[in-house]
XYZ file of N, CA, C and O in Angstrom:
304
model
N 0.846 -1.181 0.000
C 0.000 0.000 0.000
C 0.885 1.235 0.000
O 1.878 1.308 0.705
N 0.505 2.217 -0.749
C 1.254 3.453 -0.892
C 1.219 4.251 0.416
O 0.155 4.560 0.933
N 2.396 4.608 0.941
C 2.465 5.352 2.195
C 1.932 6.776 2.050
O 1.666 7.436 3.037
N 1.781 7.250 0.828
C 1.235 8.585 0.613
C -0.267 8.621 0.862
O -0.845 9.684 0.982
N -0.909 7.491 0.957
C -2.348 7.462 1.160
C -2.688 7.573 2.644
O -1.863 7.294 3.503
N -3.918 7.986 2.900
C -4.393 8.107 4.272
C -5.540 7.148 4.505
O -6.348 6.889 3.613
N -5.642 6.650 5.722
C -6.758 5.793 6.148
C -7.675 6.643 7.030
O -7.219 7.262 7.978
N -8.964 6.663 6.685
C -9.945 7.478 7.396
C -10.947 6.562 8.093
O -11.505 5.659 7.466
N -11.159 6.817 9.386
C -12.120 6.029 10.150
C -13.026 6.971 10.934
O -12.586 8.037 11.367
N -14.276 6.563 11.102
C -15.219 7.295 11.943
C -15.749 6.321 12.985
O -16.236 5.243 12.640
N -15.650 6.702 14.237
C -16.234 5.911 15.318
C -17.722 6.275 15.375
O -18.102 7.317 15.900
N -18.542 5.422 14.788
C -19.969 5.711 14.676
C -20.679 5.680 16.029
O -21.747 6.249 16.168
N -20.099 5.053 17.032
C -20.690 5.083 18.375
C -20.487 6.453 19.012
O -21.298 6.891 19.821
N -19.398 7.119 18.662
C -19.083 8.431 19.213
C -19.717 9.560 18.403
O -20.115 10.576 18.959
N -19.833 9.380 17.109
C -20.355 10.408 16.206
C -21.745 10.867 16.656
O -22.599 10.050 17.004
N -21.957 12.194 16.641
C -23.265 12.742 16.996
C -24.057 13.193 15.769
O -25.141 13.737 15.890
N -23.494 13.001 14.580
C -24.206 13.314 13.349
C -24.398 14.793 13.094
O -25.385 15.190 12.476
N -23.452 15.627 13.536
C -23.579 17.073 13.345
C -23.495 17.477 11.876
O -23.991 18.526 11.494
N -22.844 16.668 11.060
C -22.686 16.974 9.642
C -21.558 17.938 9.345
O -21.339 18.293 8.193
N -20.820 18.349 10.362
C -19.715 19.274 10.153
C -18.681 18.696 9.191
O -18.177 19.401 8.317
N -18.397 17.415 9.327
C -17.395 16.777 8.456
C -17.847 16.791 6.993
O -17.038 16.993 6.097
N -19.143 16.599 6.765
C -19.635 16.594 5.378
C -19.561 17.987 4.775
O -19.394 18.123 3.570
N -19.671 19.014 5.605
C -19.562 20.385 5.117
C -18.109 20.776 4.857
O -17.805 21.453 3.880
N -17.214 20.342 5.739
C -15.798 20.706 5.620
C -15.111 19.912 4.515
O -14.327 20.460 3.743
N -15.365 18.621 4.452
C -14.677 17.738 3.489
C -15.721 17.064 2.602
O -15.853 15.840 2.587
N -16.456 17.879 1.884
C -17.520 17.387 1.010
C -16.977 16.309 0.067
O -15.911 16.449 -0.506
N -17.708 15.230 -0.017
C -17.298 14.127 -0.869
C -16.494 13.062 -0.143
O -16.360 11.955 -0.632
N -15.965 13.389 1.024
C -15.177 12.418 1.783
C -15.967 11.768 2.918
O -15.560 10.734 3.438
N -17.073 12.410 3.300
C -17.928 11.881 4.363
C -19.379 11.966 3.922
O -19.740 12.840 3.143
N -20.177 11.062 4.457
C -21.613 11.087 4.220
C -22.321 10.712 5.511
O -21.751 10.017 6.348
N -23.537 11.195 5.665
C -24.329 10.800 6.826
C -25.152 9.587 6.443
O -25.820 9.571 5.414
N -25.078 8.571 7.269
C -25.770 7.309 7.043
C -26.479 6.944 8.348
O -25.806 6.732 9.362
N -27.804 6.934 8.314
C -28.604 6.658 9.509
C -28.243 7.603 10.663
O -28.144 7.203 11.818
N -28.017 8.877 10.323
C -27.754 9.886 11.335
C -26.340 9.938 11.861
O -26.051 10.712 12.770
N -25.453 9.147 11.294
C -24.052 9.138 11.725
C -23.149 9.250 10.494
O -23.495 8.798 9.415
N -21.981 9.825 10.709
C -21.035 9.993 9.611
C -20.325 8.681 9.293
O -20.150 7.820 10.156
N -19.921 8.579 8.051
C -19.032 7.500 7.630
C -18.189 8.035 6.477
O -18.643 8.889 5.711
N -16.955 7.544 6.348
C -16.138 7.988 5.213
C -16.666 7.366 3.925
O -17.163 6.235 3.930
N -16.560 8.094 2.837
C -16.992 7.541 1.549
C -15.975 6.541 1.015
O -16.319 5.707 0.191
N -14.733 6.634 1.491
C -13.688 5.659 1.158
C -12.785 5.516 2.374
O -12.493 6.499 3.060
N -12.345 4.300 2.644
C -11.494 4.056 3.805
C -10.065 4.539 3.573
O -9.402 5.001 4.491
N -9.578 4.436 2.353
C -8.226 4.871 2.007
C -8.346 5.937 0.923
O -9.033 5.733 -0.078
N -7.696 7.083 1.160
C -7.816 8.224 0.249
C -6.450 8.823 -0.052
O -5.480 8.577 0.668
N -6.404 9.622 -1.097
C -5.231 10.454 -1.349
C -5.262 11.592 -0.330
O -6.336 11.985 0.135
N -4.109 12.112 0.070
C -4.079 13.195 1.047
C -4.960 14.375 0.628
O -4.967 14.770 -0.540
N -5.701 14.884 1.599
C -6.611 16.011 1.372
C -6.711 16.793 2.678
O -7.224 16.268 3.679
N -6.215 18.023 2.672
C -6.190 18.826 3.892
C -7.568 18.997 4.517
O -7.689 19.078 5.740
N -8.611 19.045 3.716
C -9.963 19.214 4.247
C -10.349 18.055 5.166
O -11.090 18.248 6.133
N -9.827 16.864 4.904
C -10.124 15.708 5.751
C -9.455 15.877 7.119
O -10.052 15.560 8.156
N -8.250 16.397 7.127
C -7.583 16.691 8.403
C -8.376 17.743 9.175
O -8.572 17.620 10.387
N -8.848 18.763 8.474
C -9.649 19.804 9.115
C -10.920 19.207 9.714
O -11.301 19.546 10.844
N -11.568 18.320 8.986
C -12.791 17.686 9.485
C -12.509 16.918 10.775
O -13.288 16.983 11.728
N -11.393 16.210 10.813
C -11.034 15.458 12.020
C -10.735 16.397 13.181
O -11.135 16.139 14.321
N -10.057 17.495 12.905
C -9.701 18.445 13.966
C -10.931 19.178 14.499
O -11.008 19.470 15.688
N -11.892 19.470 13.637
C -13.061 20.247 14.049
C -14.248 19.395 14.481
O -15.251 19.934 14.941
N -14.145 18.082 14.363
C -15.228 17.207 14.812
C -15.464 17.489 16.299
O -14.538 17.374 17.106
N -16.698 17.834 16.681
C -16.940 18.225 18.069
C -16.739 17.109 19.095
O -16.560 17.390 20.280
N -16.734 15.861 18.650
C -16.553 14.744 19.589
C -15.343 13.870 19.235
O -15.191 12.772 19.767
N -14.491 14.351 18.340
C -13.283 13.630 17.901
C -13.583 12.204 17.458
O -12.885 11.261 17.822
N -14.624 12.056 16.650
C -15.012 10.736 16.163
C -14.235 10.312 14.916
O -14.298 9.157 14.516
N -13.498 11.233 14.306
C -12.775 10.955 13.062
C -11.295 10.742 13.363
O -10.677 11.523 14.081
N -10.731 9.694 12.785
C -9.313 9.389 12.932
C -8.708 9.280 11.540
O -9.219 8.545 10.690
N -7.631 10.017 11.317
C -6.912 9.969 10.040
C -5.497 9.509 10.322
O -4.806 10.080 11.173
N -5.066 8.462 9.613
C -3.708 7.916 9.783
C -3.027 7.772 8.431
O -3.691 7.599 7.416
N -1.714 7.778 8.457
C -0.953 7.424 7.258
C -1.198 5.936 7.016
O -1.041 5.125 7.933
N -1.633 5.584 5.823
C -2.015 4.196 5.544
C -0.843 3.229 5.700
O -1.019 2.119 6.195
N 0.338 3.644 5.314
C 1.475 2.740 5.367
C 2.069 2.547 6.746
O 2.490 1.453 7.101
N 2.095 3.610 7.549
C 2.760 3.556 8.852
C 1.801 3.549 10.033
O 2.228 3.318 11.163
N 0.536 3.871 9.778
C -0.493 3.987 10.815
C -0.246 5.162 11.765
O -0.854 5.261 12.820
N 0.644 6.078 11.385
C 0.891 7.278 12.168
C -0.360 8.133 12.183
O -0.950 8.400 11.127
N -0.775 8.566 13.371
C -1.965 9.406 13.484
C -1.645 10.808 12.965
O -0.700 11.448 13.418
N -2.461 11.240 12.004
C -2.305 12.576 11.422
C -3.296 13.565 12.014
O -3.008 14.753 12.116
N -4.461 13.070 12.391
C -5.489 13.924 12.999
C -6.496 13.028 13.701
O -6.764 11.916 13.249
N -7.047 13.461 14.815
C -6.777 14.751 15.450
C -5.464 14.720 16.210
O -5.030 13.673 16.684
N -4.866 15.874 16.316
C -3.624 16.021 17.070
C -3.965 16.214 18.535
O -4.930 16.889 18.857
N -3.168 15.627 19.426
C -3.442 15.775 20.873
C -3.255 17.213 21.349
O -2.621 18.000 20.802
């Protein structure tokens, strides 16, 4: 797997369905049954996805480097 790619996960138990991620990173997230989910698990780098993870009000979004699993967002 290409290390330049990112892995995006949403903890649907934590997600409150605010839709902020869909507004910030349109096309990368969708609301499904009132909760967010990524439209693709592995993506090309996109700063808007990092922003969505950082601004998620409950930190339900996790973005990692696909090759190394290094957490890119949210930052502690």
